[in-house]
PDB file of C-alpha atoms in Angstrom:
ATOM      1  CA  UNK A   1      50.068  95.563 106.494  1.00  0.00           C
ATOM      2  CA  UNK A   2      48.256  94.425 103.430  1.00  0.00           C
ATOM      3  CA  UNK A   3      46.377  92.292 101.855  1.00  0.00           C
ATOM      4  CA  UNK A   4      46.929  91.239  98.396  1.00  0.00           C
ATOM      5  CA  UNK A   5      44.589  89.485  96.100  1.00  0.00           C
ATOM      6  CA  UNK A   6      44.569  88.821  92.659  1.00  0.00           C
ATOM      7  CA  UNK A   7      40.753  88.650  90.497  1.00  0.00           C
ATOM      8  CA  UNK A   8      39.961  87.195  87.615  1.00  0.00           C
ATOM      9  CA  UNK A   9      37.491  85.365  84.942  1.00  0.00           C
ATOM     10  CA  UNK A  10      37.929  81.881  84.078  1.00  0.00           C
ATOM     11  CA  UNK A  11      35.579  80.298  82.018  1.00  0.00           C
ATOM     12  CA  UNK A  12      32.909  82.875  82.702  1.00  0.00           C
ATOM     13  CA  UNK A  13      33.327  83.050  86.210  1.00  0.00           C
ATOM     14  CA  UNK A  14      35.193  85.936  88.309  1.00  0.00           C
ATOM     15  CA  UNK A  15      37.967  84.132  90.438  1.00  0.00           C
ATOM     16  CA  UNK A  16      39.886  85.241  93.420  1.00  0.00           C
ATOM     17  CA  UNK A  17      43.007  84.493  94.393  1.00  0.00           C
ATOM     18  CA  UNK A  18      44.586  85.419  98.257  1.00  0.00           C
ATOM     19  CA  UNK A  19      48.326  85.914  97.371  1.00  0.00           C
ATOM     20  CA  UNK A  20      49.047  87.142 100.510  1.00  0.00           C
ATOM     21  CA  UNK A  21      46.587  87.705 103.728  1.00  0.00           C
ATOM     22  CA  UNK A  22      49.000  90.220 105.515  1.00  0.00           C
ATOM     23  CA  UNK A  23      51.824  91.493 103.586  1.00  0.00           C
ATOM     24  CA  UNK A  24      53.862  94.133 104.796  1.00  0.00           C
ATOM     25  CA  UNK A  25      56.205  96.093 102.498  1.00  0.00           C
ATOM     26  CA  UNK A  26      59.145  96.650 104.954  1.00  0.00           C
ATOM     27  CA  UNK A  27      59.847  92.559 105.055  1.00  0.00           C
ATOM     28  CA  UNK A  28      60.050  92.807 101.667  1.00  0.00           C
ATOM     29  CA  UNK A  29      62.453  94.646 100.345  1.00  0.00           C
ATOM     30  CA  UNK A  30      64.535  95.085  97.384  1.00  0.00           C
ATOM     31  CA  UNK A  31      67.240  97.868  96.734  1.00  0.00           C
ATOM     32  CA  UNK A  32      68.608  99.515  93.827  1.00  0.00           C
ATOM     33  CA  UNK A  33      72.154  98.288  93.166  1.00  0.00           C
ATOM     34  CA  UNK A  34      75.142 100.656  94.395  1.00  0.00           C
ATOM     35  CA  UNK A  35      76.398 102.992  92.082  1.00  0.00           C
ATOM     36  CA  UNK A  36      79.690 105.031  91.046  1.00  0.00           C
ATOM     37  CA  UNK A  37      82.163 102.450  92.504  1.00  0.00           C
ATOM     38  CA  UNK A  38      85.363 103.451  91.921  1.00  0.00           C
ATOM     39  CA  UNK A  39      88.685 102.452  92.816  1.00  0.00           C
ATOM     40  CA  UNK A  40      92.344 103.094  93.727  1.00  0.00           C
ATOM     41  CA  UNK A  41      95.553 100.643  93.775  1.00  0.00           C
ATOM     42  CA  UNK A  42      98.756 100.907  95.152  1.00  0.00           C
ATOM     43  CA  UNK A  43     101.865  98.895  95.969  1.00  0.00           C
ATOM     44  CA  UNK A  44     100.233  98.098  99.221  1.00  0.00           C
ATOM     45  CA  UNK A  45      96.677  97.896  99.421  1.00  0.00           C
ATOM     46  CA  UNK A  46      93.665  98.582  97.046  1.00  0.00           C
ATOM     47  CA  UNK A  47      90.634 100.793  98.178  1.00  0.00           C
ATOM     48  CA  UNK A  48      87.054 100.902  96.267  1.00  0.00           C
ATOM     49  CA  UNK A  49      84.362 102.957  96.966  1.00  0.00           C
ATOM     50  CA  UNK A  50      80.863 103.409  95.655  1.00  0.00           C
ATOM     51  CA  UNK A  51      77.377 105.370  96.772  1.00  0.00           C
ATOM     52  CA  UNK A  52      73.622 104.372  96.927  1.00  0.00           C
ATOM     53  CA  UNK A  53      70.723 105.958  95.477  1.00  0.00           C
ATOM     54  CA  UNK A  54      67.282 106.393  96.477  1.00  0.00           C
ATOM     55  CA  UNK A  55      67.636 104.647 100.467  1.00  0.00           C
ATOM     56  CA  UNK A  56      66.073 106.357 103.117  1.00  0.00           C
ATOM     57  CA  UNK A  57      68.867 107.517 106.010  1.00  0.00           C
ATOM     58  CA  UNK A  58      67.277 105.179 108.079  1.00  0.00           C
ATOM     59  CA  UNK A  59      67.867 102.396 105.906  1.00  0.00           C
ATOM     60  CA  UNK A  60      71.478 103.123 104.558  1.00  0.00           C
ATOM     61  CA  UNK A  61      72.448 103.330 108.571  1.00  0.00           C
ATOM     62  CA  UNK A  62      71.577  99.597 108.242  1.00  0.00           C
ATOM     63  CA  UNK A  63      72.700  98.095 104.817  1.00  0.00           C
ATOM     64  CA  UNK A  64      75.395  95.548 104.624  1.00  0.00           C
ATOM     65  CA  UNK A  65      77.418  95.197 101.390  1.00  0.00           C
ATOM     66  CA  UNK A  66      78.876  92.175  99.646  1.00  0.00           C
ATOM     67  CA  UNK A  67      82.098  92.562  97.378  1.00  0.00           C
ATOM     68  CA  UNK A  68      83.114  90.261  94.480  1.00  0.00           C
ATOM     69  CA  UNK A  69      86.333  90.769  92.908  1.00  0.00           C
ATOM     70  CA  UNK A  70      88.011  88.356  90.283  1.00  0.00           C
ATOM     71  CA  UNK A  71      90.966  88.441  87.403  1.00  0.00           C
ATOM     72  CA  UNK A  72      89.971  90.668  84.373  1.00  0.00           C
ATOM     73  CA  UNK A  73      89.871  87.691  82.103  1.00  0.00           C
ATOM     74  CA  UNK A  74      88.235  85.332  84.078  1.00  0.00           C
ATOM     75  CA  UNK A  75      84.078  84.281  84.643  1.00  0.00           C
ATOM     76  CA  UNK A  76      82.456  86.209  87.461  1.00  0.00           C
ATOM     77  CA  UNK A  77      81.573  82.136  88.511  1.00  0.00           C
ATOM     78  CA  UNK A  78      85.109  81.918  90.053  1.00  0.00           C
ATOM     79  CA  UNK A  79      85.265  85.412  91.483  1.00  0.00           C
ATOM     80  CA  UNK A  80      85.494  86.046  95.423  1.00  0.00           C
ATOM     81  CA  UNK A  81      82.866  87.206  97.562  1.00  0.00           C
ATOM     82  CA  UNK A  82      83.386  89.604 100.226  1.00  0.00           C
ATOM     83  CA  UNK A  83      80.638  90.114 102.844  1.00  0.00           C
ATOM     84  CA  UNK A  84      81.459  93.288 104.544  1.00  0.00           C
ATOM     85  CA  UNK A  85      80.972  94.171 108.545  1.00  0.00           C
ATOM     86  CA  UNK A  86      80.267  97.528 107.967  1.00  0.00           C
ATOM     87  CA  UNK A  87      77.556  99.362 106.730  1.00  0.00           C
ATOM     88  CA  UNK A  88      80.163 102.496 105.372  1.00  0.00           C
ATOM     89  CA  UNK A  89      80.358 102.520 101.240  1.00  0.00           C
ATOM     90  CA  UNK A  90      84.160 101.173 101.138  1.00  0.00           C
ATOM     91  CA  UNK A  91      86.163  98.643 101.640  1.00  0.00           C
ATOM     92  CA  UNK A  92      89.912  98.139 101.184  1.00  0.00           C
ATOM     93  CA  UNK A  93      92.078  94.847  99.981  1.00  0.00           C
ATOM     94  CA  UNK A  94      94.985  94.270 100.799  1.00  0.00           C
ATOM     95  CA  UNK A  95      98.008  93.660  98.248  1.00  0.00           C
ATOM     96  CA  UNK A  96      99.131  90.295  98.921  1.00  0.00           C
ATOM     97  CA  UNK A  97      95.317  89.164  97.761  1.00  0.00           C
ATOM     98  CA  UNK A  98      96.031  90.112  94.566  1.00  0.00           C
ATOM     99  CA  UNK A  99      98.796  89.010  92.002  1.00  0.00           C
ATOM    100  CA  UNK A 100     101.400  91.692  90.149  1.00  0.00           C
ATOM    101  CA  UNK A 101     100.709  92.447  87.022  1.00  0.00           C
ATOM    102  CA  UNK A 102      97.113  91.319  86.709  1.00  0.00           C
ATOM    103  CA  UNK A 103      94.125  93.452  86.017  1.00  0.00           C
ATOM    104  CA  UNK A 104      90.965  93.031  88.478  1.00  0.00           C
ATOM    105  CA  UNK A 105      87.554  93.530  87.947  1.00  0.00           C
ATOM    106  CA  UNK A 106      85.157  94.431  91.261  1.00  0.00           C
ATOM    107  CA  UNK A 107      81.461  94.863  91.934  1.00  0.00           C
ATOM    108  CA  UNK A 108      79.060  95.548  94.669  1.00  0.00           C
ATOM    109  CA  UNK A 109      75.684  94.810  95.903  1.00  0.00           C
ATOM    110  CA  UNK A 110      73.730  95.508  98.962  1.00  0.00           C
ATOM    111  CA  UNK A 111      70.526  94.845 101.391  1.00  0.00           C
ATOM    112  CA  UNK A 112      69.530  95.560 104.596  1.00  0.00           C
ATOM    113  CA  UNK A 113      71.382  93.885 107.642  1.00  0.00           C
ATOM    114  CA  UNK A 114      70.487  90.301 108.913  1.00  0.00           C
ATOM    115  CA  UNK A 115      70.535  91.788 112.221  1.00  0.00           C
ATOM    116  CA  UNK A 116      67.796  94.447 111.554  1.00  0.00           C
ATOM    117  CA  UNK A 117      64.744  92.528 112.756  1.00  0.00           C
ATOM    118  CA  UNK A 118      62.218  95.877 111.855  1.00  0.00           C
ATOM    119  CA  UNK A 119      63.177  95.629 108.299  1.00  0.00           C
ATOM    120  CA  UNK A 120      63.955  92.468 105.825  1.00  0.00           C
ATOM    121  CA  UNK A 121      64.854  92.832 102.244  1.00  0.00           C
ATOM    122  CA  UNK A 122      66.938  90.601  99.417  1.00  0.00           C
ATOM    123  CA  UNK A 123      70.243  91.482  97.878  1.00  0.00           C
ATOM    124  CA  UNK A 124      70.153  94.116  95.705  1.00  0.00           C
ATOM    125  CA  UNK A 125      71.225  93.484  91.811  1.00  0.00           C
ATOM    126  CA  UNK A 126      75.098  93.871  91.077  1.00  0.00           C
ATOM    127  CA  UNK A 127      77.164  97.388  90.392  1.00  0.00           C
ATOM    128  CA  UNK A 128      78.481  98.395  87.601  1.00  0.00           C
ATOM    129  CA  UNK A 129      82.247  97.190  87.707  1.00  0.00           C
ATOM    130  CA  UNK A 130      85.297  99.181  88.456  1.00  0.00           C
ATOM    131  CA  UNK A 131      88.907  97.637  86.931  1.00  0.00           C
ATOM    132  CA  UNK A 132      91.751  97.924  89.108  1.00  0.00           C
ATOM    133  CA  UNK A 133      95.855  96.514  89.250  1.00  0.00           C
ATOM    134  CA  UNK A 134      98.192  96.533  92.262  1.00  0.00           C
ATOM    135  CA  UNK A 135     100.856  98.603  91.839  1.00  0.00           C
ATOM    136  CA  UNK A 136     104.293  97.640  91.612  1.00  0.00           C
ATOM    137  CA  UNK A 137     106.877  98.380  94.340  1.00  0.00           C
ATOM    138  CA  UNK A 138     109.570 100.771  92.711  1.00  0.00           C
ATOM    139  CA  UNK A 139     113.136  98.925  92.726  1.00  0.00           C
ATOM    140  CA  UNK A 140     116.194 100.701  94.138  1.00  0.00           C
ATOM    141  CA  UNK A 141     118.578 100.467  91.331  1.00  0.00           C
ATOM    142  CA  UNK A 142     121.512  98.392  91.924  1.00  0.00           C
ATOM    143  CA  UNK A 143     123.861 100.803  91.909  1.00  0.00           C
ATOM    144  CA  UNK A 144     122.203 103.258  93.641  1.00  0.00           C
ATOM    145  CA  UNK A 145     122.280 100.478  96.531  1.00  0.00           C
ATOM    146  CA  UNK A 146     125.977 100.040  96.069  1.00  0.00           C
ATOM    147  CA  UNK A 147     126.665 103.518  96.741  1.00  0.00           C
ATOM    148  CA  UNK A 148     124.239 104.095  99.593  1.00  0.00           C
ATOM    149  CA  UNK A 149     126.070 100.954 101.361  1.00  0.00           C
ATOM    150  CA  UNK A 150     129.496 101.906 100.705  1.00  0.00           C
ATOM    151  CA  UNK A 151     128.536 105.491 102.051  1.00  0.00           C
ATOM    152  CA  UNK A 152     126.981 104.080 105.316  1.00  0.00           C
ATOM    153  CA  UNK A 153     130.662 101.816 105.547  1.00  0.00           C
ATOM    154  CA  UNK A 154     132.932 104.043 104.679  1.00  0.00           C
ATOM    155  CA  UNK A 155     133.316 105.721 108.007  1.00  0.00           C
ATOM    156  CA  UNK A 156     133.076 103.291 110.176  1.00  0.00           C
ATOM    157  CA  UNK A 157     135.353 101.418 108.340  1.00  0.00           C
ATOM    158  CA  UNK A 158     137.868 104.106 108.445  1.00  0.00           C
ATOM    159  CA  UNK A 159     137.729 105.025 112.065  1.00  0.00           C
ATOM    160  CA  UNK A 160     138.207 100.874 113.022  1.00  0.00           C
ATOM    161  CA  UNK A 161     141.501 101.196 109.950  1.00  0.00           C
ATOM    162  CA  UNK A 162     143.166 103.802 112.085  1.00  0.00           C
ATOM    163  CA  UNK A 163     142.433 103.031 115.695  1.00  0.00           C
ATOM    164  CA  UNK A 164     144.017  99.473 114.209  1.00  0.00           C
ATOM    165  CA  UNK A 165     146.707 101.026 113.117  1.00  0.00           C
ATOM    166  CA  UNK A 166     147.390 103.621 116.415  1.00  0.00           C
ATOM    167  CA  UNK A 167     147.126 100.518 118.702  1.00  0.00           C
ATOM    168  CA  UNK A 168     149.599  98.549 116.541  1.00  0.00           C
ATOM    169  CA  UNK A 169     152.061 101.101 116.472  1.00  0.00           C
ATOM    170  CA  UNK A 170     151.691 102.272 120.074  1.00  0.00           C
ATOM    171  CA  UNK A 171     152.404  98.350 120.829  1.00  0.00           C
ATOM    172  CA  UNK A 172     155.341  98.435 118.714  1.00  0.00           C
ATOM    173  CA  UNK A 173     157.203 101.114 119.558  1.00  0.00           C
ATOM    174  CA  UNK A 174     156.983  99.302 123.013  1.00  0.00           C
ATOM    175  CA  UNK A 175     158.423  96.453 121.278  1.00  0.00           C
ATOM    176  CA  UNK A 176     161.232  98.238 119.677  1.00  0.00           C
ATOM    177  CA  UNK A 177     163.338  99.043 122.566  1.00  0.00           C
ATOM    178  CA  UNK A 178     164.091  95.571 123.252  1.00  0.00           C
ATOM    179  CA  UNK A 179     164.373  94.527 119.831  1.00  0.00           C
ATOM    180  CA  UNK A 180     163.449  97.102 116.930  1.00  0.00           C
ATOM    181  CA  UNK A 181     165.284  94.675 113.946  1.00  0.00           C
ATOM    182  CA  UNK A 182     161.853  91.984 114.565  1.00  0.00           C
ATOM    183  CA  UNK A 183     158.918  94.740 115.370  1.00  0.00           C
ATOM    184  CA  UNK A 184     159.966  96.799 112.857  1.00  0.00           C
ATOM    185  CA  UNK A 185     158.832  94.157 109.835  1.00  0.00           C
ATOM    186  CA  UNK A 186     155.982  92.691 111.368  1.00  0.00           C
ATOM    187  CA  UNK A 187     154.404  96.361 111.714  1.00  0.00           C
ATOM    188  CA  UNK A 188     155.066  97.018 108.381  1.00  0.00           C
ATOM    189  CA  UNK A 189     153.377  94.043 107.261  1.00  0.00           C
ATOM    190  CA  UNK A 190     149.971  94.472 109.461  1.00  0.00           C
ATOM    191  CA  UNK A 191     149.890  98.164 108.196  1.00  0.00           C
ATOM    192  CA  UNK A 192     150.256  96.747 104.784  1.00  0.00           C
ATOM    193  CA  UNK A 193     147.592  93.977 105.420  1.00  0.00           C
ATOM    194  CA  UNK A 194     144.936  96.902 107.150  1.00  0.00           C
ATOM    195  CA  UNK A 195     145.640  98.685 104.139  1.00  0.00           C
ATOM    196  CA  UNK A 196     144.731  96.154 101.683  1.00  0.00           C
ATOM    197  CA  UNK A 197     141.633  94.898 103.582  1.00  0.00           C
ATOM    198  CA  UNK A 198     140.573  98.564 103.701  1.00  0.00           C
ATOM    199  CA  UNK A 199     140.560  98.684  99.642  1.00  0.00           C
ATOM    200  CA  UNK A 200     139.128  95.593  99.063  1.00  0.00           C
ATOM    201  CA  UNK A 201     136.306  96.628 100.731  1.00  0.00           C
ATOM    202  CA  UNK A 202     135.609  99.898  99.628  1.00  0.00           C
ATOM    203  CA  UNK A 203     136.124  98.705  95.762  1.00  0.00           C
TER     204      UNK A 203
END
């Protein structure tokens, strides 16, 4: 520890001043800010990363970080603060926190942990920024989609048309020997009607 005093003369007369009777520099401490944050977007989450300069090992094993993001275009007085759990240089966000089509801004800060008891310092000043926008999800055209689905229905489809049509004729050609002159129309008719259905749904 230290002691810290400050001298003077007032009106003649040498002054001193006890500022602090024990002050010890590792309660007091005050970082530089992060820097080199960057950042990446995409449809489903956005990650931002950044590096500190000029902290001992011992202390950057201990730091904890605060994020504040906000809209491009709006004050820094109505962005959102982060603080982080972990003492690594990232952090990631995820996309439904942020709105499509809108630009971001993002800055960091950092001190040393509340939990460290050996070591007590204030938060650092603020990053530069880094400007970031979630990506958009790319859209299946529509008929791309139509032809993927009538692929996927075509064959099953297909294979229920002409086990329809085996049963139905297997069942009338039982029918037939007692009285072909009535099977004979209705089995044209459902072949007609499996027929039909079977277009409609492939147009």
């Amino acid at each position: 520890g230290y002691r810290v005093s400050l001298q003077g003369n007032f009106f003649g007369c040498n002054q001193t001043y006890v500022a602090f009777p024990e002050y010890n520099p590792r309660k007091h401490i005050k970082l530089d800010p992060p820097l080199n944050i960057q950042s990446n977007a995409t449809a489903s989450k956005c990650q931002i990363w950044w590096s500190v300069w000029n902290v001992p090992w011992y202390l950057a094993e201990i730091l904890q970080y605060e994020l504040q993001y906000k809209e491009y275009s709006m004050s820094w007085k109505v962005a959102l603060n982060k603080t982080l759990p972990s003492s690594l240089p990232q952090v990631e966000i995820e996309a439904t926190e942020l709105r499509r089509g809108v630009a971001y801004a993002a800055r960091v800060r950092c001190k040393v942990s509340e939990n460290e008891n050996s070591y007590h310092s204030q938060w650092s000043e603020w990053s530069q920024t880094t400007a970031f926008q979630r990506a958009d999800v790319p859209k299946v055209s529509e008929k791309i989609l139509n032809i993927k689905t009538m692929q996927y229905l075509f064959i099953p489809l297909s294979f229920g048309t002409l086990l329809y049509l085996f049963w139905n004729c297997k069942l009338s050609s039982r029918r037939q020997k007692a009285s072909p002159a009535l099977t004979f129309p209705r089995q044209l008719l459902s072949f007609s009607h499996s027929i039909v259905c079977t277009m409609g749904i492939l147009r």
